[in-house]
Amino acid sequence: MGFTLNSVVPWGRSFEEYVAMFDMTDEDLALRILGCGDGPSSFNSGMNKRGYTAISIDPIYQFGVEQIGKRIEETYGDIMEQLNNNREDYIWDTIKSVEELGKVRMSAMREFLADYEKGKQQWRYLADSLPSLQFADGQFDLALCSHFLFLYTKQLSFEFHHMAIAEMCRVAKEVRIFPLLDMEGLPSPYVAKILKELQRSGYTVEVQKVPYEFQRGGNQMIKIRASNIENTDMENRDVLLSC
Ligand SMILES: C[S@@+](CC[C@H](N)C(=O)[O-])C[C@H]1O[C@@H](n2cnc3c(N)ncnc32)[C@H](O)[C@@H]1O
């Protein structure tokens, strides 16, 4: 069965949240960046406004602006109710209340919707899905994944995660994934296993604390780099990835 919009609960974070979640410096922002599963976040729009370049992929980009906008309206109330019921799972210091959170998220999603059609024409929003991407080896300097991998530990297998991360490593020199928690706020059991597999395949892997914590305990990302990437030709990289 194909991907349907009804299976998605669109919820998008802001450019500023991405910068904090991935601890990005000005030098990082100037890199060729791929956002995997960016959905209705305003990351891509924020990058573009500031003169930087990012390509975002997500299966929802096969749909038009009206369809995505309608789905956001349809699901907003349910998400707010769930957040209200689970308030204690989050830290309310930067964002002070569920109401304020709703405003922040809606503002990010409105910015996304306003940018979406122009961004599609400029090939900044591409319909594509992990674990198999349309890009060439090493096409990006940095690939990011916010609130998709590890978050859906219950729904997506270890094999899916392993293949998806190997694919991100194929298309980018460095990969960052945030958070390392599942939907229940528990550390994903996949993280340790993935780190071990990647290290065995010759990657340098680092768990790094970041200046962002909203889901309680969700303040770490993983950073993955091919060891001595400059000296690694593509033939050797394929061997590294075939773990
Ligand atoms: C919780 S949202 C996160 C959106 C955004 N990254 C953020 O942090 O605000 C998860 C996103 O993953 C996308 N997604 C679902 N399956 C995917 C796949 N196979 N590959 C890439 N993205 C996928 C969904 O469409 C959705 O937009």
PDB file of C-alpha atoms and ligand atoms in Angstrom:
ATOM      1  CA  MET A   1       0.000   0.000   0.000  1.00  0.00           C
ATOM      2  CA  GLY A   2       1.313   3.483  -0.900  1.00  0.00           C
ATOM      3  CA  PHE A   3       1.952   6.373   1.469  1.00  0.00           C
ATOM      4  CA  THR A   4      -1.257   8.252   2.367  1.00  0.00           C
ATOM      5  CA  LEU A   5      -1.622  11.687   3.914  1.00  0.00           C
ATOM      6  CA  ASN A   6      -4.149  10.255   6.389  1.00  0.00           C
ATOM      7  CA  SER A   7      -1.339   8.233   7.954  1.00  0.00           C
ATOM      8  CA  VAL A   8       0.562  11.446   8.807  1.00  0.00           C
ATOM      9  CA  VAL A   9       0.053  13.779  11.728  1.00  0.00           C
ATOM     10  CA  PRO A  10       1.895  16.867  10.447  1.00  0.00           C
ATOM     11  CA  TRP A  11       3.806  18.763  13.122  1.00  0.00           C
ATOM     12  CA  GLY A  12       6.714  21.018  12.232  1.00  0.00           C
ATOM     13  CA  ARG A  13       9.455  22.672  14.212  1.00  0.00           C
ATOM     14  CA  SER A  14      11.050  26.037  13.499  1.00  0.00           C
ATOM     15  CA  PHE A  15      14.401  26.971  11.937  1.00  0.00           C
ATOM     16  CA  GLU A  16      15.617  28.152  15.361  1.00  0.00           C
ATOM     17  CA  GLU A  17      14.717  24.795  16.922  1.00  0.00           C
ATOM     18  CA  TYR A  18      16.658  22.959  14.199  1.00  0.00           C
ATOM     19  CA  VAL A  19      19.727  25.135  14.857  1.00  0.00           C
ATOM     20  CA  ALA A  20      19.534  24.277  18.582  1.00  0.00           C
ATOM     21  CA  MET A  21      18.634  20.572  18.140  1.00  0.00           C
ATOM     22  CA  PHE A  22      21.634  20.037  15.841  1.00  0.00           C
ATOM     23  CA  ASP A  23      23.897  22.549  17.608  1.00  0.00           C
ATOM     24  CA  MET A  24      24.599  24.217  14.256  1.00  0.00           C
ATOM     25  CA  THR A  25      27.223  26.932  13.895  1.00  0.00           C
ATOM     26  CA  ASP A  26      27.292  29.570  11.138  1.00  0.00           C
ATOM     27  CA  GLU A  27      29.882  27.361   9.394  1.00  0.00           C
ATOM     28  CA  ASP A  28      27.473  24.391   9.564  1.00  0.00           C
ATOM     29  CA  LEU A  29      24.651  26.468   8.068  1.00  0.00           C
ATOM     30  CA  ALA A  30      26.849  27.345   5.083  1.00  0.00           C
ATOM     31  CA  LEU A  31      27.282  23.624   4.207  1.00  0.00           C
ATOM     32  CA  ARG A  32      25.276  21.725   1.572  1.00  0.00           C
ATOM     33  CA  ILE A  33      22.522  20.372   3.830  1.00  0.00           C
ATOM     34  CA  LEU A  34      19.929  17.648   3.335  1.00  0.00           C
ATOM     35  CA  GLY A  35      16.996  17.490   5.757  1.00  0.00           C
ATOM     36  CA  CYS A  36      15.415  14.012   5.908  1.00  0.00           C
ATOM     37  CA  GLY A  37      11.766  13.939   6.992  1.00  0.00           C
ATOM     38  CA  ASP A  38      11.531  17.742   7.353  1.00  0.00           C
ATOM     39  CA  GLY A  39       7.756  17.598   6.877  1.00  0.00           C
ATOM     40  CA  PRO A  40       5.991  20.919   7.545  1.00  0.00           C
ATOM     41  CA  SER A  41       8.904  22.412   9.535  1.00  0.00           C
ATOM     42  CA  SER A  42      10.175  25.891   8.657  1.00  0.00           C
ATOM     43  CA  PHE A  43      13.814  24.752   8.535  1.00  0.00           C
ATOM     44  CA  ASN A  44      14.122  24.922   4.743  1.00  0.00           C
ATOM     45  CA  SER A  45      12.304  28.244   4.519  1.00  0.00           C
ATOM     46  CA  GLY A  46      14.491  29.675   7.306  1.00  0.00           C
ATOM     47  CA  MET A  47      17.651  28.525   5.532  1.00  0.00           C
ATOM     48  CA  ASN A  48      16.495  30.022   2.239  1.00  0.00           C
ATOM     49  CA  LYS A  49      15.553  33.366   3.845  1.00  0.00           C
ATOM     50  CA  ARG A  50      19.025  33.644   5.319  1.00  0.00           C
ATOM     51  CA  GLY A  51      20.735  32.891   1.992  1.00  0.00           C
ATOM     52  CA  TYR A  52      21.728  29.298   2.810  1.00  0.00           C
ATOM     53  CA  THR A  53      21.005  26.153   0.808  1.00  0.00           C
ATOM     54  CA  ALA A  54      19.085  23.122   2.017  1.00  0.00           C
ATOM     55  CA  ILE A  55      17.137  20.398   0.283  1.00  0.00           C
ATOM     56  CA  SER A  56      14.359  18.761   2.295  1.00  0.00           C
ATOM     57  CA  ILE A  57      12.898  15.355   1.515  1.00  0.00           C
ATOM     58  CA  ASP A  58       9.684  13.913   2.880  1.00  0.00           C
ATOM     59  CA  PRO A  59       6.983  11.619   1.467  1.00  0.00           C
ATOM     60  CA  ILE A  60       4.376  14.316   2.222  1.00  0.00           C
ATOM     61  CA  TYR A  61       5.926  16.514  -0.478  1.00  0.00           C
ATOM     62  CA  GLN A  62       4.092  14.402  -3.076  1.00  0.00           C
ATOM     63  CA  PHE A  63       0.981  16.334  -1.952  1.00  0.00           C
ATOM     64  CA  GLY A  64      -0.032  19.885  -2.758  1.00  0.00           C
ATOM     65  CA  VAL A  65      -0.105  22.885  -0.443  1.00  0.00           C
ATOM     66  CA  GLU A  66      -3.871  22.726   0.014  1.00  0.00           C
ATOM     67  CA  GLN A  67      -3.883  19.031   0.911  1.00  0.00           C
ATOM     68  CA  ILE A  68      -1.082  19.442   3.465  1.00  0.00           C
ATOM     69  CA  GLY A  69      -2.695  22.607   4.893  1.00  0.00           C
ATOM     70  CA  LYS A  70      -6.017  20.780   5.273  1.00  0.00           C
ATOM     71  CA  ARG A  71      -4.353  17.842   7.034  1.00  0.00           C
ATOM     72  CA  ILE A  72      -2.629  20.252   9.455  1.00  0.00           C
ATOM     73  CA  GLU A  73      -6.009  21.851  10.300  1.00  0.00           C
ATOM     74  CA  GLU A  74      -7.662  18.410  10.706  1.00  0.00           C
ATOM     75  CA  THR A  75      -5.089  17.037  13.135  1.00  0.00           C
ATOM     76  CA  TYR A  76      -4.142  20.159  15.143  1.00  0.00           C
ATOM     77  CA  GLY A  77      -6.870  19.768  17.771  1.00  0.00           C
ATOM     78  CA  ASP A  78      -6.019  16.117  18.482  1.00  0.00           C
ATOM     79  CA  ILE A  79      -2.322  16.876  18.881  1.00  0.00           C
ATOM     80  CA  MET A  80      -3.068  19.735  21.299  1.00  0.00           C
ATOM     81  CA  GLU A  81      -5.324  17.445  23.352  1.00  0.00           C
ATOM     82  CA  GLN A  82      -2.628  14.756  23.520  1.00  0.00           C
ATOM     83  CA  LEU A  83      -0.021  17.332  24.566  1.00  0.00           C
ATOM     84  CA  ASN A  84      -2.340  18.602  27.276  1.00  0.00           C
ATOM     85  CA  ASN A  85      -2.787  15.063  28.592  1.00  0.00           C
ATOM     86  CA  ASN A  86       0.982  14.428  28.571  1.00  0.00           C
ATOM     87  CA  ARG A  87       2.194  17.867  29.748  1.00  0.00           C
ATOM     88  CA  GLU A  88       4.547  16.380  32.357  1.00  0.00           C
ATOM     89  CA  ASP A  89       6.609  14.642  29.621  1.00  0.00           C
ATOM     90  CA  TYR A  90       7.890  18.037  28.421  1.00  0.00           C
ATOM     91  CA  ILE A  91       9.993  20.869  29.841  1.00  0.00           C
ATOM     92  CA  TRP A  92       8.135  24.163  29.815  1.00  0.00           C
ATOM     93  CA  ASP A  93      10.900  26.724  30.232  1.00  0.00           C
ATOM     94  CA  THR A  94      11.545  28.170  26.763  1.00  0.00           C
ATOM     95  CA  ILE A  95       7.991  27.466  25.625  1.00  0.00           C
ATOM     96  CA  LYS A  96       5.806  28.186  28.656  1.00  0.00           C
ATOM     97  CA  SER A  97       2.518  26.432  27.923  1.00  0.00           C
ATOM     98  CA  VAL A  98       0.665  24.064  25.590  1.00  0.00           C
ATOM     99  CA  GLU A  99      -1.096  27.122  24.102  1.00  0.00           C
ATOM    100  CA  GLU A 100       2.208  28.840  23.367  1.00  0.00           C
ATOM    101  CA  LEU A 101       3.545  25.610  21.865  1.00  0.00           C
ATOM    102  CA  GLY A 102       0.522  25.451  19.565  1.00  0.00           C
ATOM    103  CA  LYS A 103       1.248  29.015  18.393  1.00  0.00           C
ATOM    104  CA  VAL A 104       4.966  28.311  17.828  1.00  0.00           C
ATOM    105  CA  ARG A 105       4.251  25.116  15.841  1.00  0.00           C
ATOM    106  CA  MET A 106       1.448  26.715  13.800  1.00  0.00           C
ATOM    107  CA  SER A 107       3.663  29.675  12.989  1.00  0.00           C
ATOM    108  CA  ALA A 108       6.416  27.316  11.737  1.00  0.00           C
ATOM    109  CA  MET A 109       3.894  25.317   9.676  1.00  0.00           C
ATOM    110  CA  ARG A 110       2.352  28.504   8.187  1.00  0.00           C
ATOM    111  CA  GLU A 111       5.831  29.649   7.193  1.00  0.00           C
ATOM    112  CA  PHE A 112       6.383  26.243   5.562  1.00  0.00           C
ATOM    113  CA  LEU A 113       3.066  26.432   3.681  1.00  0.00           C
ATOM    114  CA  ALA A 114       3.831  29.968   2.450  1.00  0.00           C
ATOM    115  CA  ASP A 115       7.228  28.816   1.122  1.00  0.00           C
ATOM    116  CA  TYR A 116       6.202  25.380  -0.152  1.00  0.00           C
ATOM    117  CA  GLU A 117       5.154  26.026  -3.765  1.00  0.00           C
ATOM    118  CA  LYS A 118       8.080  28.327  -4.532  1.00  0.00           C
ATOM    119  CA  GLY A 119      10.415  25.884  -2.760  1.00  0.00           C
ATOM    120  CA  LYS A 120       9.109  22.993  -4.847  1.00  0.00           C
ATOM    121  CA  GLN A 121       9.791  24.933  -8.052  1.00  0.00           C
ATOM    122  CA  GLN A 122      13.310  25.590  -6.774  1.00  0.00           C
ATOM    123  CA  TRP A 123      13.764  21.847  -5.998  1.00  0.00           C
ATOM    124  CA  ARG A 124      14.154  22.573  -2.271  1.00  0.00           C
ATOM    125  CA  TYR A 125      11.257  20.262  -1.292  1.00  0.00           C
ATOM    126  CA  LEU A 126      11.484  16.829  -2.903  1.00  0.00           C
ATOM    127  CA  ALA A 127       9.136  13.884  -2.410  1.00  0.00           C
ATOM    128  CA  ASP A 128      11.430  11.073  -1.341  1.00  0.00           C
ATOM    129  CA  SER A 129      11.649   8.564   1.514  1.00  0.00           C
ATOM    130  CA  LEU A 130      14.227   6.827   3.589  1.00  0.00           C
ATOM    131  CA  PRO A 131      15.687   4.228   3.399  1.00  0.00           C
ATOM    132  CA  SER A 132      16.434   4.875  -0.281  1.00  0.00           C
ATOM    133  CA  LEU A 133      17.282   8.353  -1.582  1.00  0.00           C
ATOM    134  CA  GLN A 134      17.638   9.701  -5.117  1.00  0.00           C
ATOM    135  CA  PHE A 135      20.942  11.526  -4.505  1.00  0.00           C
ATOM    136  CA  ALA A 136      24.511  10.789  -5.594  1.00  0.00           C
ATOM    137  CA  ASP A 137      27.198   9.550  -3.216  1.00  0.00           C
ATOM    138  CA  GLY A 138      28.592  12.427  -1.155  1.00  0.00           C
ATOM    139  CA  GLN A 139      26.230  15.016  -2.684  1.00  0.00           C
ATOM    140  CA  PHE A 140      25.781  16.751   0.694  1.00  0.00           C
ATOM    141  CA  ASP A 141      28.115  17.850   3.456  1.00  0.00           C
ATOM    142  CA  LEU A 142      25.540  17.304   6.198  1.00  0.00           C
ATOM    143  CA  ALA A 143      22.342  15.234   6.431  1.00  0.00           C
ATOM    144  CA  LEU A 144      19.936  15.918   9.314  1.00  0.00           C
ATOM    145  CA  CYS A 145      17.011  13.938  10.655  1.00  0.00           C
ATOM    146  CA  SER A 146      14.770  15.486  13.305  1.00  0.00           C
ATOM    147  CA  HIS A 147      11.996  13.580  15.057  1.00  0.00           C
ATOM    148  CA  PHE A 148      11.704  10.625  12.704  1.00  0.00           C
ATOM    149  CA  LEU A 149      14.468   8.030  13.217  1.00  0.00           C
ATOM    150  CA  PHE A 150      14.557   6.614  16.788  1.00  0.00           C
ATOM    151  CA  LEU A 151      11.326   8.493  17.644  1.00  0.00           C
ATOM    152  CA  TYR A 152       9.314   5.824  15.783  1.00  0.00           C
ATOM    153  CA  THR A 153      11.208   2.909  17.348  1.00  0.00           C
ATOM    154  CA  LYS A 154       7.947   1.023  17.964  1.00  0.00           C
ATOM    155  CA  GLN A 155       6.698   1.488  14.388  1.00  0.00           C
ATOM    156  CA  LEU A 156       9.958   1.092  12.385  1.00  0.00           C
ATOM    157  CA  SER A 157      12.290  -1.896  12.628  1.00  0.00           C
ATOM    158  CA  PHE A 158      15.980  -1.927  13.504  1.00  0.00           C
ATOM    159  CA  GLU A 159      16.690  -2.983   9.901  1.00  0.00           C
ATOM    160  CA  PHE A 160      14.826   0.081   8.608  1.00  0.00           C
ATOM    161  CA  HIS A 161      16.863   2.340  10.912  1.00  0.00           C
ATOM    162  CA  HIS A 162      20.128   0.686   9.898  1.00  0.00           C
ATOM    163  CA  MET A 163      19.380   0.998   6.177  1.00  0.00           C
ATOM    164  CA  ALA A 164      18.129   4.586   6.528  1.00  0.00           C
ATOM    165  CA  ILE A 165      21.242   5.721   8.414  1.00  0.00           C
ATOM    166  CA  ALA A 166      23.573   3.904   5.987  1.00  0.00           C
ATOM    167  CA  GLU A 167      21.762   5.713   3.155  1.00  0.00           C
ATOM    168  CA  MET A 168      22.173   9.109   4.853  1.00  0.00           C
ATOM    169  CA  CYS A 169      25.882   8.278   5.283  1.00  0.00           C
ATOM    170  CA  ARG A 170      26.095   7.444   1.573  1.00  0.00           C
ATOM    171  CA  VAL A 171      24.761  10.821   0.419  1.00  0.00           C
ATOM    172  CA  ALA A 172      26.411  13.042   3.065  1.00  0.00           C
ATOM    173  CA  LYS A 173      29.816  13.374   4.691  1.00  0.00           C
ATOM    174  CA  GLU A 174      28.264  13.880   8.111  1.00  0.00           C
ATOM    175  CA  VAL A 175      24.932  12.771   9.587  1.00  0.00           C
ATOM    176  CA  ARG A 176      23.167  14.179  12.654  1.00  0.00           C
ATOM    177  CA  ILE A 177      20.052  12.627  14.208  1.00  0.00           C
ATOM    178  CA  PHE A 178      17.920  14.085  17.029  1.00  0.00           C
ATOM    179  CA  PRO A 179      16.439  13.010  19.444  1.00  0.00           C
ATOM    180  CA  LEU A 180      17.588   9.585  20.649  1.00  0.00           C
ATOM    181  CA  LEU A 181      14.285   8.953  22.456  1.00  0.00           C
ATOM    182  CA  ASP A 182      11.161   7.133  21.342  1.00  0.00           C
ATOM    183  CA  MET A 183       7.607   8.505  21.482  1.00  0.00           C
ATOM    184  CA  GLU A 184       7.269   7.513  25.135  1.00  0.00           C
ATOM    185  CA  GLY A 185      10.370   9.532  26.001  1.00  0.00           C
ATOM    186  CA  LEU A 186      12.462   6.387  26.588  1.00  0.00           C
ATOM    187  CA  PRO A 187      15.983   5.969  25.146  1.00  0.00           C
ATOM    188  CA  SER A 188      15.621   4.052  21.871  1.00  0.00           C
ATOM    189  CA  PRO A 189      17.150   0.582  22.236  1.00  0.00           C
ATOM    190  CA  TYR A 190      18.344   0.887  18.611  1.00  0.00           C
ATOM    191  CA  VAL A 191      20.873   3.622  19.385  1.00  0.00           C
ATOM    192  CA  ALA A 192      23.568   1.484  21.048  1.00  0.00           C
ATOM    193  CA  LYS A 193      23.234  -1.270  18.425  1.00  0.00           C
ATOM    194  CA  ILE A 194      23.435   1.210  15.530  1.00  0.00           C
ATOM    195  CA  LEU A 195      26.478   2.936  17.049  1.00  0.00           C
ATOM    196  CA  LYS A 196      28.251  -0.413  17.345  1.00  0.00           C
ATOM    197  CA  GLU A 197      27.426  -1.390  13.746  1.00  0.00           C
ATOM    198  CA  LEU A 198      28.573   1.970  12.404  1.00  0.00           C
ATOM    199  CA  GLN A 199      31.836   1.884  14.348  1.00  0.00           C
ATOM    200  CA  ARG A 200      32.478  -1.622  13.060  1.00  0.00           C
ATOM    201  CA  SER A 201      31.973  -0.279   9.529  1.00  0.00           C
ATOM    202  CA  GLY A 202      34.627   2.395  10.003  1.00  0.00           C
ATOM    203  CA  TYR A 203      32.554   5.409  11.033  1.00  0.00           C
ATOM    204  CA  THR A 204      33.358   7.827  13.797  1.00  0.00           C
ATOM    205  CA  VAL A 205      30.294   8.155  15.969  1.00  0.00           C
ATOM    206  CA  GLU A 206      29.677  10.646  18.735  1.00  0.00           C
ATOM    207  CA  VAL A 207      26.731  11.173  21.100  1.00  0.00           C
ATOM    208  CA  GLN A 208      26.634  14.914  21.771  1.00  0.00           C
ATOM    209  CA  LYS A 209      24.627  16.981  24.247  1.00  0.00           C
ATOM    210  CA  VAL A 210      22.837  19.874  22.516  1.00  0.00           C
ATOM    211  CA  PRO A 211      21.378  23.175  23.792  1.00  0.00           C
ATOM    212  CA  TYR A 212      17.777  22.009  23.253  1.00  0.00           C
ATOM    213  CA  GLU A 213      15.509  19.952  25.481  1.00  0.00           C
ATOM    214  CA  PHE A 214      11.745  19.957  25.150  1.00  0.00           C
ATOM    215  CA  GLN A 215      10.837  16.261  25.401  1.00  0.00           C
ATOM    216  CA  ARG A 216      12.134  15.507  28.909  1.00  0.00           C
ATOM    217  CA  GLY A 217      15.597  13.874  28.586  1.00  0.00           C
ATOM    218  CA  GLY A 218      15.769  14.593  24.837  1.00  0.00           C
ATOM    219  CA  ASN A 219      18.934  16.685  24.703  1.00  0.00           C
ATOM    220  CA  GLN A 220      21.325  14.484  22.732  1.00  0.00           C
ATOM    221  CA  MET A 221      22.051  13.940  19.047  1.00  0.00           C
ATOM    222  CA  ILE A 222      24.269  11.446  17.304  1.00  0.00           C
ATOM    223  CA  LYS A 223      26.910  12.683  14.881  1.00  0.00           C
ATOM    224  CA  ILE A 224      28.289  10.199  12.355  1.00  0.00           C
ATOM    225  CA  ARG A 225      31.264  10.778  10.076  1.00  0.00           C
ATOM    226  CA  ALA A 226      33.215   8.456   7.836  1.00  0.00           C
ATOM    227  CA  SER A 227      36.671   8.219   9.444  1.00  0.00           C
ATOM    228  CA  ASN A 228      39.294   9.994   7.279  1.00  0.00           C
ATOM    229  CA  ILE A 229      36.566  10.845   4.752  1.00  0.00           C
ATOM    230  CA  GLU A 230      38.916  13.043   2.690  1.00  0.00           C
ATOM    231  CA  ASN A 231      41.076  10.026   1.903  1.00  0.00           C
ATOM    232  CA  THR A 232      38.198   7.627   1.358  1.00  0.00           C
ATOM    233  CA  ASP A 233      37.405   7.099  -2.302  1.00  0.00           C
ATOM    234  CA  MET A 234      33.880   6.072  -3.287  1.00  0.00           C
ATOM    235  CA  GLU A 235      34.855   2.455  -3.884  1.00  0.00           C
ATOM    236  CA  ASN A 236      36.086   2.162  -0.314  1.00  0.00           C
ATOM    237  CA  ARG A 237      33.000   3.983   1.016  1.00  0.00           C
ATOM    238  CA  ASP A 238      30.753   1.344  -0.546  1.00  0.00           C
ATOM    239  CA  VAL A 239      32.700  -1.320   1.331  1.00  0.00           C
ATOM    240  CA  LEU A 240      32.305   0.640   4.583  1.00  0.00           C
ATOM    241  CA  LEU A 241      28.555   0.822   4.074  1.00  0.00           C
ATOM    242  CA  SER A 242      28.022  -2.824   3.281  1.00  0.00           C
ATOM    243  CA  CYS A 243      27.894  -3.803   6.929  1.00  0.00           C
TER     244      CYS A 243
HETATM  245  C1  LIG B   1       7.293  14.072  13.510  1.00  0.00           C
HETATM  246  S1  LIG B   1       7.497  14.624  11.878  1.00  0.00           S
HETATM  247  C2  LIG B   1       8.976  15.618  12.053  1.00  0.00           C
HETATM  248  C3  LIG B   1       8.994  16.783  11.109  1.00  0.00           C
HETATM  249  C4  LIG B   1      10.259  17.648  11.212  1.00  0.00           C
HETATM  250  N1  LIG B   1      11.454  16.896  10.972  1.00  0.00           N
HETATM  251  C5  LIG B   1      10.359  18.326  12.543  1.00  0.00           C
HETATM  252  O1  LIG B   1      11.198  17.947  13.370  1.00  0.00           O
HETATM  253  O2  LIG B   1       9.565  19.236  12.793  1.00  0.00           O
HETATM  254  C6  LIG B   1       8.090  13.158  11.034  1.00  0.00           C
HETATM  255  C7  LIG B   1       8.208  13.337   9.523  1.00  0.00           C
HETATM  256  O3  LIG B   1       8.753  12.136   8.968  1.00  0.00           O
HETATM  257  C8  LIG B   1       8.182  11.972   7.690  1.00  0.00           C
HETATM  258  N2  LIG B   1       8.377  10.599   7.192  1.00  0.00           N
HETATM  259  C9  LIG B   1       7.533   9.522   7.282  1.00  0.00           C
HETATM  260  N3  LIG B   1       8.085   8.454   6.667  1.00  0.00           N
HETATM  261  C10 LIG B   1       9.277   8.859   6.160  1.00  0.00           C
HETATM  262  C11 LIG B   1      10.306   8.214   5.411  1.00  0.00           C
HETATM  263  N4  LIG B   1      10.225   6.908   5.077  1.00  0.00           N
HETATM  264  N5  LIG B   1      11.398   8.921   5.051  1.00  0.00           N
HETATM  265  C12 LIG B   1      11.513  10.241   5.392  1.00  0.00           C
HETATM  266  N6  LIG B   1      10.579  10.903   6.114  1.00  0.00           N
HETATM  267  C13 LIG B   1       9.477  10.225   6.498  1.00  0.00           C
HETATM  268  C14 LIG B   1       6.715  12.322   7.913  1.00  0.00           C
HETATM  269  O4  LIG B   1       6.039  12.588   6.701  1.00  0.00           O
HETATM  270  C15 LIG B   1       6.857  13.539   8.826  1.00  0.00           C
HETATM  271  O5  LIG B   1       6.875  14.739   8.085  1.00  0.00           O
END
